[in-house]
Tab-separated table of C-alpha atoms and ligand atoms in Angstrom:
chain	number	residue	atom	x	y	z
A	1	MET	CA	0.000	0.000	0.000
A	2	THR	CA	1.329	3.438	-0.831
A	3	GLN	CA	1.724	6.067	1.797
A	4	ALA	CA	-1.050	8.078	0.259
A	5	ALA	CA	-3.448	5.167	0.475
A	6	THR	CA	-2.543	4.564	4.102
A	7	ASN	CA	-3.161	8.202	4.787
A	8	ALA	CA	-6.655	8.069	3.306
A	9	ALA	CA	-7.813	5.970	6.258
A	10	PRO	CA	-11.247	7.532	6.861
A	11	ALA	CA	-12.708	6.202	3.631
A	12	SER	CA	-12.346	2.676	4.965
A	13	ALA	CA	-11.565	2.936	8.653
A	14	PRO	CA	-12.434	6.208	10.325
A	15	ILE	CA	-10.288	6.857	13.339
A	16	THR	CA	-12.138	6.854	16.583
A	17	GLN	CA	-12.145	9.775	18.913
A	18	ASP	CA	-9.965	8.215	21.550
A	19	VAL	CA	-7.232	7.107	19.225
A	20	LEU	CA	-4.071	9.125	19.647
A	21	THR	CA	-5.332	11.094	22.603
A	22	ILE	CA	-2.628	11.556	25.175
A	23	PRO	CA	-3.220	11.113	28.892
A	24	ARG	CA	-4.109	14.166	30.958
A	25	LYS	CA	-1.178	13.919	33.327
A	26	LEU	CA	1.618	16.025	31.998
A	27	PRO	CA	4.525	13.698	31.330
A	28	GLU	CA	7.060	16.267	32.521
A	29	THR	CA	5.557	16.846	35.969
A	30	GLY	CA	3.154	13.974	36.643
A	31	ARG	CA	0.570	16.618	37.593
A	32	VAL	CA	-2.828	17.027	35.991
A	33	ASN	CA	-3.262	20.068	33.780
A	34	ILE	CA	-6.361	21.979	34.789
A	35	ILE	CA	-6.736	23.674	31.425
A	36	GLY	CA	-9.376	21.967	29.315
A	37	LEU	CA	-11.034	19.942	32.077
A	38	THR	CA	-14.793	20.404	32.088
A	39	ARG	CA	-16.329	21.492	35.382
A	40	GLU	CA	-17.332	17.909	36.115
A	41	GLU	CA	-13.863	16.584	35.302
A	42	LEU	CA	-12.275	19.259	37.443
A	43	ARG	CA	-14.587	18.387	40.314
A	44	GLU	CA	-13.615	14.730	40.112
A	45	ALA	CA	-9.937	15.594	39.884
A	46	LEU	CA	-10.159	17.871	42.937
A	47	ILE	CA	-11.828	15.124	44.953
A	48	ALA	CA	-9.193	12.629	43.849
A	49	ALA	CA	-6.543	15.072	45.065
A	50	GLY	CA	-8.101	15.263	48.518
A	51	THR	CA	-10.740	18.005	48.311
A	52	PRO	CA	-13.709	17.083	50.563
A	53	GLU	CA	-16.614	16.098	48.343
A	54	LYS	CA	-18.944	18.645	49.903
A	55	GLN	CA	-16.638	21.519	49.041
A	56	ALA	CA	-15.700	20.374	45.573
A	57	ARG	CA	-18.336	22.297	43.614
A	58	MET	CA	-17.472	25.535	45.308
A	59	ARG	CA	-13.754	24.987	44.753
A	60	VAL	CA	-14.387	24.336	41.085
A	61	GLY	CA	-16.182	27.684	40.846
A	62	GLN	CA	-13.360	29.534	42.585
A	63	ILE	CA	-10.542	27.972	40.607
A	64	TRP	CA	-12.504	28.332	37.387
A	65	GLN	CA	-12.856	32.082	37.894
A	66	TRP	CA	-9.186	32.547	38.631
A	67	VAL	CA	-8.092	30.553	35.634
A	68	TYR	CA	-10.646	31.473	32.985
A	69	HIS	CA	-11.867	34.881	34.054
A	70	TRP	CA	-8.688	36.420	35.434
A	71	GLY	CA	-6.191	34.360	33.446
A	72	LEU	CA	-4.163	33.436	36.530
A	73	ARG	CA	-1.474	30.736	36.249
A	74	ASP	CA	-0.284	30.429	39.804
A	75	PHE	CA	-2.209	28.690	42.591
A	76	ALA	CA	-0.335	30.765	45.189
A	77	GLN	CA	-2.207	33.869	43.995
A	78	MET	CA	-5.684	32.381	44.471
A	79	THR	CA	-6.291	34.456	47.554
A	80	ASN	CA	-9.780	33.220	48.393
A	81	LEU	CA	-8.407	29.705	49.015
A	82	ALA	CA	-6.679	28.650	52.241
A	83	LYS	CA	-2.893	28.625	52.026
A	84	ASP	CA	-2.445	24.913	52.600
A	85	TYR	CA	-5.160	24.141	50.053
A	86	ARG	CA	-3.270	26.246	47.507
A	87	ALA	CA	-0.169	24.196	48.289
A	88	LEU	CA	-2.125	20.983	47.830
A	89	LEU	CA	-3.361	22.211	44.448
A	90	ALA	CA	0.131	23.152	43.353
A	91	GLN	CA	1.309	19.651	44.170
A	92	ALA	CA	-1.402	17.872	42.230
A	93	PHE	CA	-2.096	20.247	39.342
A	94	ASP	CA	-0.575	22.447	36.698
A	95	ILE	CA	-2.046	25.362	34.776
A	96	SER	CA	-0.186	24.892	31.583
A	97	LEU	CA	-0.537	26.266	28.058
A	98	PRO	CA	1.095	25.415	24.745
A	99	GLU	CA	4.362	27.249	24.337
A	100	ILE	CA	4.773	29.901	21.639
A	101	VAL	CA	7.655	28.886	19.371
A	102	THR	CA	7.254	31.739	16.917
A	103	ARG	CA	4.832	34.568	16.451
A	104	GLN	CA	4.618	36.214	13.071
A	105	VAL	CA	2.692	39.394	12.413
A	106	SER	CA	1.486	40.028	8.873
A	107	ALA	CA	1.419	43.417	7.172
A	108	ASP	CA	-2.388	43.305	7.599
A	109	GLY	CA	-2.166	42.697	11.353
A	110	THR	CA	-2.905	38.972	11.213
A	111	ARG	CA	-0.874	37.071	13.785
A	112	LYS	CA	0.225	33.495	13.314
A	113	TYR	CA	1.430	31.538	16.295
A	114	LEU	CA	3.406	28.358	15.997
A	115	LEU	CA	2.781	26.505	19.236
A	116	ARG	CA	4.613	23.582	20.754
A	117	ILE	CA	2.559	20.960	22.530
A	118	ALA	CA	3.393	17.789	24.456
A	119	GLY	CA	5.572	15.378	22.543
A	120	GLY	CA	7.340	18.235	20.780
A	121	HIS	CA	4.613	18.547	18.138
A	122	GLU	CA	3.608	21.843	16.641
A	123	VAL	CA	0.318	23.423	15.631
A	124	GLU	CA	-0.661	26.773	14.240
A	125	THR	CA	-3.204	29.272	15.482
A	126	VAL	CA	-4.107	32.437	13.605
A	127	TYR	CA	-5.584	35.677	14.929
A	128	ILE	CA	-7.369	37.866	12.400
A	129	PRO	CA	-8.226	41.351	13.627
A	130	GLU	CA	-11.085	43.173	11.966
A	131	GLU	CA	-12.537	46.584	12.627
A	132	THR	CA	-15.214	45.563	15.062
A	133	ARG	CA	-14.145	42.096	16.023
A	134	GLY	CA	-11.314	39.617	16.050
A	135	THR	CA	-11.419	36.015	14.966
A	136	LEU	CA	-9.165	33.304	16.275
A	137	CYS	CA	-8.698	30.339	13.974
A	138	ILE	CA	-7.723	27.305	16.029
A	139	SER	CA	-6.485	23.816	15.219
A	140	SER	CA	-7.971	20.541	16.440
A	141	GLN	CA	-5.357	18.028	15.270
A	142	VAL	CA	-1.693	17.894	14.372
A	143	GLY	CA	-2.004	17.119	10.687
A	144	CYS	CA	-5.166	15.539	9.310
A	145	THR	CA	-6.243	12.042	8.317
A	146	LEU	CA	-8.128	13.438	5.374
A	147	THR	CA	-6.443	14.247	2.136
A	148	CYS	CA	-8.299	17.115	0.517
A	149	SER	CA	-6.196	17.709	-2.542
A	150	PHE	CA	-6.171	21.525	-2.332
A	151	CYS	CA	-5.266	21.729	1.353
A	152	HIS	CA	-1.763	22.124	2.674
A	153	THR	CA	-2.635	20.487	5.992
A	154	GLY	CA	-3.914	17.507	4.027
A	155	THR	CA	-0.398	16.874	2.794
A	156	GLN	CA	0.677	16.194	6.349
A	157	LYS	CA	-0.181	12.922	8.011
A	158	LEU	CA	-2.197	12.878	11.179
A	159	VAL	CA	0.195	12.913	14.081
A	160	ARG	CA	-2.309	13.081	16.871
A	161	ASN	CA	-5.499	14.624	18.164
A	162	LEU	CA	-5.156	17.691	20.323
A	163	THR	CA	-6.350	17.366	23.903
A	164	ALA	CA	-9.152	19.619	25.118
A	165	GLY	CA	-6.491	21.508	27.070
A	166	GLU	CA	-4.454	22.150	23.957
A	167	ILE	CA	-7.542	23.421	22.145
A	168	VAL	CA	-8.598	25.763	24.975
A	169	GLY	CA	-4.915	26.633	25.404
A	170	GLN	CA	-4.812	28.192	21.942
A	171	VAL	CA	-7.516	30.659	22.952
A	172	MET	CA	-5.683	31.461	26.166
A	173	VAL	CA	-2.325	31.937	24.465
A	174	ALA	CA	-3.912	34.450	22.084
A	175	ARG	CA	-5.586	36.312	24.951
A	176	ASP	CA	-2.223	36.411	26.728
A	177	ASP	CA	-0.465	37.774	23.687
A	178	LEU	CA	-3.174	40.367	23.058
A	179	GLY	CA	-3.289	41.338	26.731
A	180	GLU	CA	-6.980	40.528	26.911
A	181	TRP	CA	-7.427	39.335	30.504
A	182	PRO	CA	-9.352	41.771	32.689
A	183	GLN	CA	-7.356	43.847	35.153
A	184	PRO	CA	-8.604	43.717	38.741
A	185	GLY	CA	-10.247	46.999	39.643
A	186	ALA	CA	-10.256	48.314	36.070
A	187	PRO	CA	-13.643	49.104	34.496
A	188	ARG	CA	-15.016	46.142	32.587
A	189	ASP	CA	-14.069	46.414	28.939
A	190	GLU	CA	-16.795	44.932	26.789
A	191	THR	CA	-14.902	45.163	23.510
A	192	ARG	CA	-13.350	41.830	22.866
A	193	LEU	CA	-10.226	41.249	20.886
A	194	VAL	CA	-10.892	37.540	20.497
A	195	SER	CA	-14.619	37.907	19.900
A	196	ASN	CA	-15.036	34.874	17.647
A	197	VAL	CA	-13.477	31.454	17.395
A	198	VAL	CA	-13.440	29.367	14.255
A	199	LEU	CA	-12.364	25.731	14.217
A	200	MET	CA	-10.809	26.126	10.797
A	201	GLY	CA	-7.148	25.541	11.492
A	202	MET	CA	-5.326	22.254	11.130
A	203	GLY	CA	-7.311	19.061	11.343
A	204	GLU	CA	-10.846	17.762	11.105
A	205	PRO	CA	-12.619	18.768	14.334
A	206	LEU	CA	-15.278	16.093	14.026
A	207	TYR	CA	-12.620	13.373	14.082
A	208	ASN	CA	-11.654	14.673	17.505
A	209	PHE	CA	-15.188	15.208	18.700
A	210	ASP	CA	-14.965	14.648	22.458
A	211	ASN	CA	-11.967	16.899	22.953
A	212	VAL	CA	-13.407	19.613	20.722
A	213	ARG	CA	-16.740	19.461	22.538
A	214	ASN	CA	-15.146	19.617	25.979
A	215	ALA	CA	-12.884	22.459	24.932
A	216	MET	CA	-15.801	24.446	23.560
A	217	LYS	CA	-17.725	23.851	26.794
A	218	VAL	CA	-14.877	25.531	28.632
A	219	VAL	CA	-14.656	28.391	26.143
A	220	MET	CA	-18.435	28.966	26.218
A	221	ASP	CA	-18.780	28.812	30.005
A	222	GLY	CA	-20.316	32.094	31.197
A	223	GLU	CA	-18.024	32.421	34.201
A	224	GLY	CA	-14.823	32.269	32.213
A	225	ILE	CA	-13.851	33.061	28.651
A	226	SER	CA	-17.567	33.265	28.008
A	227	LEU	CA	-17.853	33.218	24.242
A	228	SER	CA	-21.411	32.537	23.172
A	229	ARG	CA	-22.092	29.486	21.042
A	230	ARG	CA	-23.048	31.820	18.223
A	231	ARG	CA	-19.531	33.193	18.149
A	232	ILE	CA	-18.001	29.794	17.545
A	233	THR	CA	-17.992	28.236	14.097
A	234	LEU	CA	-16.918	24.674	13.543
A	235	SER	CA	-15.864	23.785	10.012
A	236	THR	CA	-16.109	20.198	8.870
A	237	SER	CA	-15.282	18.452	5.651
A	238	GLY	CA	-18.549	16.532	6.086
A	239	ILE	CA	-18.292	13.826	8.755
A	240	VAL	CA	-21.996	13.076	8.522
A	241	PRO	CA	-22.547	10.926	11.649
A	242	GLU	CA	-21.063	13.621	13.880
A	243	ILE	CA	-23.102	16.529	12.545
A	244	ALA	CA	-26.241	15.946	14.621
A	245	LYS	CA	-24.041	15.384	17.678
A	246	THR	CA	-22.397	18.742	17.045
A	247	ALA	CA	-25.799	20.394	17.082
A	248	GLU	CA	-26.889	18.641	20.247
A	249	GLU	CA	-23.702	18.661	22.282
A	250	ILE	CA	-21.989	21.887	21.198
A	251	GLY	CA	-24.695	23.945	19.492
A	252	CYS	CA	-22.218	26.216	17.731
A	253	LEU	CA	-22.519	27.527	14.192
A	254	LEU	CA	-21.569	25.109	11.454
A	255	ALA	CA	-19.526	25.614	8.321
A	256	VAL	CA	-19.066	22.888	5.777
A	257	SER	CA	-16.294	22.480	3.256
A	258	PHE	CA	-18.585	21.921	0.320
A	259	HIS	CA	-16.335	22.922	-2.569
A	260	ALA	CA	-18.016	21.017	-5.411
A	261	THR	CA	-21.428	20.432	-6.918
A	262	THR	CA	-21.057	16.914	-8.300
A	263	ASP	CA	-19.924	13.803	-6.474
A	264	GLU	CA	-17.350	13.235	-9.155
A	265	THR	CA	-15.565	16.510	-8.459
A	266	ARG	CA	-16.125	16.384	-4.710
A	267	ASP	CA	-14.667	12.867	-4.541
A	268	ARG	CA	-11.521	14.335	-5.986
A	269	LEU	CA	-11.349	17.499	-3.881
A	270	VAL	CA	-12.703	16.213	-0.564
A	271	PRO	CA	-12.157	12.432	-0.700
A	272	VAL	CA	-14.274	11.781	2.393
A	273	ASN	CA	-17.136	12.391	-0.040
A	274	LYS	CA	-16.662	8.799	-1.185
A	275	LYS	CA	-17.907	7.723	2.204
A	276	TRP	CA	-20.583	10.388	2.758
A	277	ASN	CA	-21.614	11.824	-0.569
A	278	ILE	CA	-23.314	15.132	-1.315
A	279	GLU	CA	-26.811	13.737	-0.812
A	280	LYS	CA	-25.988	12.236	2.593
A	281	LEU	CA	-24.208	15.409	3.625
A	282	LEU	CA	-27.122	17.619	2.621
A	283	GLY	CA	-29.472	15.360	4.583
A	284	ALA	CA	-27.484	15.996	7.772
A	285	LEU	CA	-27.185	19.720	7.044
A	286	ARG	CA	-30.947	20.089	6.586
A	287	GLU	CA	-31.425	18.881	10.148
A	288	TYR	CA	-28.731	21.044	11.694
A	289	PRO	CA	-30.507	24.381	12.166
A	290	ARG	CA	-33.442	22.765	13.930
A	291	LEU	CA	-31.290	20.557	16.167
A	292	SER	CA	-28.935	23.341	17.170
A	293	ASN	CA	-31.521	26.119	17.152
A	294	SER	CA	-29.070	28.161	15.139
A	295	GLU	CA	-29.266	30.161	12.003
A	296	ARG	CA	-27.542	29.737	8.711
A	297	ILE	CA	-25.022	27.150	7.738
A	298	THR	CA	-21.934	28.474	6.007
A	299	PHE	CA	-21.075	26.654	2.803
A	300	GLU	CA	-17.371	27.092	2.186
A	301	TYR	CA	-16.435	26.940	-1.449
A	302	VAL	CA	-12.828	27.176	-2.534
A	303	MET	CA	-12.445	28.701	-5.987
A	304	LEU	CA	-10.155	26.540	-8.097
A	305	ASP	CA	-9.430	27.642	-11.614
A	306	GLY	CA	-11.258	25.473	-14.148
A	307	VAL	CA	-12.182	22.822	-11.584
A	308	ASN	CA	-15.332	23.928	-9.718
A	309	ASP	CA	-15.799	27.576	-10.615
A	310	SER	CA	-18.133	27.718	-13.618
A	311	ASP	CA	-21.494	29.490	-13.758
A	312	ASP	CA	-23.066	26.032	-14.097
A	313	ASP	CA	-21.436	25.071	-10.800
A	314	ALA	CA	-22.939	28.149	-9.176
A	315	ARG	CA	-26.410	27.249	-10.444
A	316	ARG	CA	-26.030	23.597	-9.422
A	317	LEU	CA	-24.957	24.728	-5.976
A	318	LEU	CA	-28.137	26.774	-5.633
A	319	ARG	CA	-30.280	23.798	-6.621
A	320	LEU	CA	-28.533	21.537	-4.129
A	321	ILE	CA	-28.862	23.767	-1.108
A	322	ARG	CA	-32.421	24.887	-1.775
A	323	GLY	CA	-34.364	24.997	1.487
A	324	ILE	CA	-31.300	25.149	3.767
A	325	PRO	CA	-30.740	28.498	5.506
A	326	ALA	CA	-27.306	29.241	4.139
A	327	LYS	CA	-24.523	31.671	3.517
A	328	ILE	CA	-21.972	30.874	0.850
A	329	ASN	CA	-18.416	31.742	1.648
A	330	LEU	CA	-16.269	31.842	-1.472
A	331	ILE	CA	-12.625	31.258	-0.670
A	332	PRO	CA	-10.094	32.234	-3.324
A	333	PHE	CA	-7.667	29.322	-3.381
A	334	ASN	CA	-4.569	30.043	-1.348
A	335	GLU	CA	-1.583	28.610	-3.070
A	336	TRP	CA	1.163	26.731	-1.311
A	337	PRO	CA	4.421	25.266	-2.599
A	338	GLY	CA	3.649	22.295	-4.848
A	339	ALA	CA	-0.118	22.877	-4.886
A	340	PRO	CA	-1.784	21.186	-7.858
A	341	TYR	CA	-4.342	23.990	-8.456
A	342	LYS	CA	-4.536	27.655	-9.352
A	343	ARG	CA	-6.748	30.343	-7.899
A	344	SER	CA	-9.724	31.294	-10.091
A	345	SER	CA	-9.542	34.721	-11.659
A	346	TRP	CA	-11.295	37.599	-9.894
A	347	GLU	CA	-13.749	37.933	-12.788
A	348	ARG	CA	-14.681	34.253	-12.392
A	349	ILE	CA	-15.070	34.555	-8.635
A	350	GLU	CA	-17.201	37.661	-9.036
A	351	SER	CA	-19.378	36.062	-11.677
A	352	PHE	CA	-19.948	33.026	-9.421
A	353	ALA	CA	-20.678	35.314	-6.455
A	354	ASP	CA	-23.111	37.311	-8.537
A	355	ILE	CA	-25.238	34.290	-9.431
A	356	VAL	CA	-25.361	33.188	-5.813
A	357	HIS	CA	-26.077	36.702	-4.589
A	358	LYS	CA	-28.904	37.249	-7.057
A	359	ALA	CA	-30.548	34.103	-5.722
A	360	GLY	CA	-30.744	35.841	-2.356
A	361	TYR	CA	-27.786	34.329	-0.519
A	362	ALA	CA	-25.075	36.281	1.210
A	363	SER	CA	-21.944	35.335	-0.685
A	364	PRO	CA	-18.950	37.028	0.880
A	365	ILE	CA	-15.637	36.434	-0.807
A	366	ARG	CA	-13.185	35.619	1.943
A	367	THR	CA	-10.362	38.099	1.640
A	368	PRO	CA	-7.148	36.190	2.061
A	369	ARG	CA	-5.522	37.366	5.288
A	370	GLY	CA	-1.961	36.925	6.365
A	371	GLU	CA	-0.835	35.446	3.061
A	372	ASP	CA	2.632	36.920	3.492
A	373	ILE	CA	3.136	34.711	6.544
A	374	MET	CA	1.356	31.641	5.105
A	375	ALA	CA	-1.478	32.100	7.591
A	376	ALA	CA	-4.338	32.015	5.092
A	377	CYS	CA	-6.911	29.196	4.956
A	378	GLY	CA	-5.429	25.883	4.065
A	379	GLN	CA	-1.840	27.088	4.248
A	380	LEU	CA	-1.277	25.906	7.788
A	381	LYS	CA	1.099	23.119	8.360
A	382	SER	CA	3.862	22.551	10.804
A	383	ALA	CA	6.937	22.703	8.688
A	384	THR	CA	8.823	20.678	11.245
A	385	GLU	CA	6.638	17.581	11.037
A	386	ARG	CA	8.076	14.687	9.190
A	387	GLY	CA	5.997	12.194	7.272
A	388	ARG	CA	4.969	14.535	4.540
A	389	LYS	CA	3.594	13.304	1.315
A	390	SER	CA	5.759	13.797	-1.709
A	391	ARG	CA	4.848	16.185	-4.485
A	392	ALA	CA	4.233	13.201	-6.724
A	393	GLU	CA	1.721	11.797	-4.257
A	394	ILE	CA	-0.108	15.092	-4.019
A	395	ALA	CA	-0.243	15.424	-7.794
A	396	ALA	CA	-1.401	11.801	-8.187
A	397	GLU	CA	-4.240	12.356	-5.703
A	398	ALA	CA	-5.332	15.475	-7.523
A	399	ARG	CA	-5.437	13.570	-10.813
A	400	ALA	CA	-7.143	10.483	-9.396
B	1	SAH	N1	-10.911	20.296	8.376
B	1	SAH	C1	-11.911	21.275	8.417
B	1	SAH	C2	-11.450	22.618	8.929
B	1	SAH	C3	-10.123	23.135	8.477
B	1	SAH	S1	-9.952	23.794	6.894
B	1	SAH	C4	-12.555	21.408	7.077
B	1	SAH	O1	-12.052	20.873	6.108
B	1	SAH	O2	-13.607	22.057	6.983
B	1	SAH	C5	-10.770	25.383	6.881
B	1	SAH	C6	-11.277	25.781	5.494
B	1	SAH	O3	-10.195	26.137	4.611
B	1	SAH	C7	-11.996	24.631	4.809
B	1	SAH	O4	-13.161	25.075	4.175
B	1	SAH	C8	-10.976	24.179	3.819
B	1	SAH	O5	-11.570	23.443	2.799
B	1	SAH	C9	-10.374	25.474	3.370
B	1	SAH	N2	-9.088	25.328	2.689
B	1	SAH	C10	-8.192	24.330	2.832
B	1	SAH	N3	-7.133	24.547	2.019
B	1	SAH	C11	-7.357	25.711	1.373
B	1	SAH	C12	-6.599	26.480	0.434
B	1	SAH	N4	-5.396	26.091	0.038
B	1	SAH	N5	-7.128	27.621	-0.022
B	1	SAH	C13	-8.325	28.044	0.432
B	1	SAH	N6	-9.072	27.375	1.318
B	1	SAH	C14	-8.596	26.210	1.789
B	2	SF4	FE1	-8.183	18.069	6.628
B	2	SF4	FE2	-9.915	20.147	6.334
B	2	SF4	FE3	-7.550	20.132	5.062
B	2	SF4	FE4	-9.465	18.451	4.304
B	2	SF4	S1	-9.537	20.724	4.184
B	2	SF4	S2	-7.297	17.938	4.577
B	2	SF4	S3	-10.404	17.958	6.249
B	2	SF4	S4	-7.843	20.192	7.263
């Protein structure tokens, strides 16, 4: 079997959520990292460390506030806890975030962080400031099992799932870097720098469902980082069995990497389509707004020159999504070294957008951000990871 075929595992054997998940205890210290534990998990961990059961709920609330509201990293400073209890916590727990290896700032203000996580692996997180808000694009896996032929991350094998702590940690690292934690005594500042989170970085979030769900529970919790579920968008390539679960257990907004209007083309661009084709995917998407009580689904559509960008494609797309509350996000293809596609011309993109717009759909064209630092959609990849596919493999997949 070729490497590429091995890499295309999901078509035949989808990885389960607990595969490749590392244990919670930090290997370096033997202590449990608090970051990313849900309230219930934290409660259990506190009891296991010697907290009397009757007090555990209250202690969770106190620690939670220090960590997620104030951004504190040191148990010794948690002044509403008894001194010897703080010492007990410091013995059993850590408050530990991924480490920033590099931080690049683009000419347009976009910031790309390369973060090191346990095992020496690296992931990327991108902060995109806009006039009235700021979006943080976070990763859910190191690499990806899927092999979308236009995606840079797809050229990197899956190394492992991120833990919930590593997912929440990306949000906290960005808030640290932007200086976004509230200052005690200072008037509450309601303008948020990280006002939105999109799960659109490296990896397929629905192949790491439990960790993504738990992380989002922490991020959405009203006593901490407190981002509403409507400010979180999860993007999936179309892992159909997990879509209803996303609605029920996370309830965030959904984006789907649609990218093609026939199974033939989608098989080639998003190979997981061979397992869950357009019809099956649309079936799950039709149910999503009702199950999650949310609004429109975002259909992401990468514009690839001569591949999926004709006026006929635009019209077919409209027929397919009829009846689904939708917004269509056109993404000009972001090129990367060795990519087997070209970006559609602006005239083509505008013509496609026009057809969609006239049919009554919002059809924003996603302005590429941070291209100068390779931070744009689909350009993320940890350059240090080994196990890359060769150019020949990428080209062969694109032709297949
Ligand atoms: N795995 C998830 C989320 C990460 S990708 C998914 O596939 O949805 C985030 C978005 O960027 C997806 O819509 C993806 O298809 C798109 N994308 C990937 N590579 C791209 C590229 N080179 N240019 C433009 N968009 C790309
Ligand atoms: Fe993975 Fe998404 Fe890239 Fe496809 S587009 S390879 S699912 S990260």
